[in-house]
Amino acid sequence: MDTKIELTITDGVATVTLDNPAKLNAINAQMWRELRAAMARIAAADDDVRCVILRGAGEEAFAAGGDIEEFLTVRATVDDALHYHDELVADALEAIRACPVPTIAAIRGACIGGGLEIAGCCDIRIAGESARFGAPINRLGFSMYPGEMAGLLALVGPAVVLEILLEGRILGAREALQKGLLTRVVDDEKVFDEVAACAARICAGAPLVARWHKQWVHRLMDGTPLTAQEKRAAFDFLATDDYREGLAAFLAKRKPVFRGR
């Protein structure tokens, strides 16, 4: 089976490519496993990675959902379905969501079902004008697993999630942007250049600060008040070399060189 998750790391940017050329990068069970493993490798790379780009192979699709053909075997029983969704899919999505460094989804073409779930776990989502979004599974006779629905619900809220799932309508990029599914939309041919520029801006910043910003956004979404210890921890940057470098560079009117410490 010619499917894979490809991981490359160049100049501090990790690129994770969903590759299933025969099926518009639809994600099968093995690819869900490999996606989780790729994100685990990135998390373990420590200071070597400052940003992650997730994309589909080629230019026709980010990912056109899960591999429906294999559902006859991987989801044949309730126990099989629970294993598939509660372990394979959930582990991969959580690995993206919990990635300590910023993540960017580079979206060309179809971003459907499982592809939409993956993109929704990223911090920034940049799409081309002709990209398409949705989850028309009502036409296939099955519902979105609640654990996966929760990610989209946190992103866009119940009204948009219900619109997507009840109508099964495919949204264009501009409508997806208006509904909060996307960060920005650019011309199709500029998607990967814009994503590279976005990654470069992230990499130019202090890497520890990027990690802290992600950490605090996730923590604040919890809704509970910060403890006194957490408030003090918000100033951990005062003890870092990068903080001293940032101030020194500002005062000297030069570009800072951050080393992640």
mmCIF file of N, CA and C in Angstrom, residues 5 11 21 25 31 51 58-59 67 80 123 152-153 161 191 195 207 210 213 220 240 250 252 260:
data_model
loop_
_atom_site.group_PDB
_atom_site.id
_atom_site.type_symbol
_atom_site.label_atom_id
_atom_site.label_comp_id
_atom_site.label_asym_id
_atom_site.label_seq_id
_atom_site.Cartn_x
_atom_site.Cartn_y
_atom_site.Cartn_z
ATOM 1 N N ILE A 5 3.207 8.713 6.103
ATOM 2 C CA ILE A 5 3.374 10.036 6.695
ATOM 3 C C ILE A 5 4.852 10.354 6.605
ATOM 4 N N ASP A 11 16.224 23.438 8.949
ATOM 5 C CA ASP A 11 16.374 24.781 9.526
ATOM 6 C C ASP A 11 15.322 25.086 10.592
ATOM 7 N N PRO A 21 -1.556 9.073 -2.351
ATOM 8 C CA PRO A 21 -1.809 9.670 -3.666
ATOM 9 C C PRO A 21 -3.015 9.108 -4.401
ATOM 10 N N ASN A 25 -5.084 11.739 -0.470
ATOM 11 C CA ASN A 25 -4.474 11.767 0.868
ATOM 12 C C ASN A 25 -5.424 11.367 1.987
ATOM 13 N N MET A 31 -1.691 5.259 8.652
ATOM 14 C CA MET A 31 -1.285 6.666 8.600
ATOM 15 C C MET A 31 -1.599 7.377 9.908
ATOM 16 N N CYS A 51 8.984 25.122 14.622
ATOM 17 C CA CYS A 51 7.680 25.239 13.985
ATOM 18 C C CYS A 51 7.390 23.962 13.221
ATOM 19 N N GLY A 58 1.263 16.756 -2.786
ATOM 20 C CA GLY A 58 0.717 17.341 -4.004
ATOM 21 C C GLY A 58 -0.076 18.604 -3.727
ATOM 22 N N GLU A 59 -0.931 18.962 -4.674
ATOM 23 C CA GLU A 59 -1.683 20.213 -4.572
ATOM 24 C C GLU A 59 -3.190 20.010 -4.670
ATOM 25 N N ASP A 67 -10.020 6.871 5.218
ATOM 26 C CA ASP A 67 -10.115 5.902 4.121
ATOM 27 C C ASP A 67 -11.374 5.070 4.316
ATOM 28 N N ASP A 80 -14.023 -2.705 17.570
ATOM 29 C CA ASP A 80 -13.079 -2.248 16.545
ATOM 30 C C ASP A 80 -13.172 -0.734 16.362
ATOM 31 N N ASP A 123 -2.444 25.274 15.134
ATOM 32 C CA ASP A 123 -2.555 26.618 15.696
ATOM 33 C C ASP A 123 -2.953 27.642 14.640
ATOM 34 N N LEU A 152 -13.470 20.323 16.968
ATOM 35 C CA LEU A 152 -14.104 21.317 16.101
ATOM 36 C C LEU A 152 -15.028 22.217 16.902
ATOM 37 N N LEU A 153 -15.685 21.654 17.897
ATOM 38 C CA LEU A 153 -16.585 22.441 18.740
ATOM 39 C C LEU A 153 -15.813 23.534 19.476
ATOM 40 N N VAL A 161 -20.549 23.834 13.874
ATOM 41 C CA VAL A 161 -20.410 22.376 13.841
ATOM 42 C C VAL A 161 -21.717 21.725 13.397
ATOM 43 N N VAL A 191 -0.031 29.480 -1.421
ATOM 44 C CA VAL A 191 -0.250 28.847 -0.115
ATOM 45 C C VAL A 191 1.066 28.449 0.546
ATOM 46 N N VAL A 195 2.827 29.974 3.879
ATOM 47 C CA VAL A 195 3.090 29.129 5.046
ATOM 48 C C VAL A 195 4.571 29.191 5.421
ATOM 49 N N PRO A 207 11.953 31.022 20.841
ATOM 50 C CA PRO A 207 11.242 29.739 20.840
ATOM 51 C C PRO A 207 10.575 29.391 22.170
ATOM 52 N N ALA A 210 7.278 31.183 22.302
ATOM 53 C CA ALA A 210 6.253 30.526 21.486
ATOM 54 C C ALA A 210 5.634 29.359 22.255
ATOM 55 N N HIS A 213 3.441 30.760 25.047
ATOM 56 C CA HIS A 213 2.175 31.300 24.554
ATOM 57 C C HIS A 213 1.178 30.175 24.276
ATOM 58 N N LEU A 220 -5.607 28.796 29.750
ATOM 59 C CA LEU A 220 -6.688 29.763 29.961
ATOM 60 C C LEU A 220 -8.023 29.258 29.429
ATOM 61 N N THR A 240 15.733 33.850 31.527
ATOM 62 C CA THR A 240 16.249 33.240 30.302
ATOM 63 C C THR A 240 17.266 34.134 29.601
ATOM 64 N N PHE A 250 17.037 44.992 21.146
ATOM 65 C CA PHE A 250 16.134 46.135 20.980
ATOM 66 C C PHE A 250 16.869 47.445 21.241
ATOM 67 N N ALA A 252 20.060 47.981 21.139
ATOM 68 C CA ALA A 252 21.147 48.181 20.180
ATOM 69 C C ALA A 252 20.634 48.331 18.747
ATOM 70 N N GLY A 260 16.890 29.675 22.486
ATOM 71 C CA GLY A 260 15.977 28.771 23.186
ATOM 72 C C GLY A 260 16.436 28.399 24.578
#
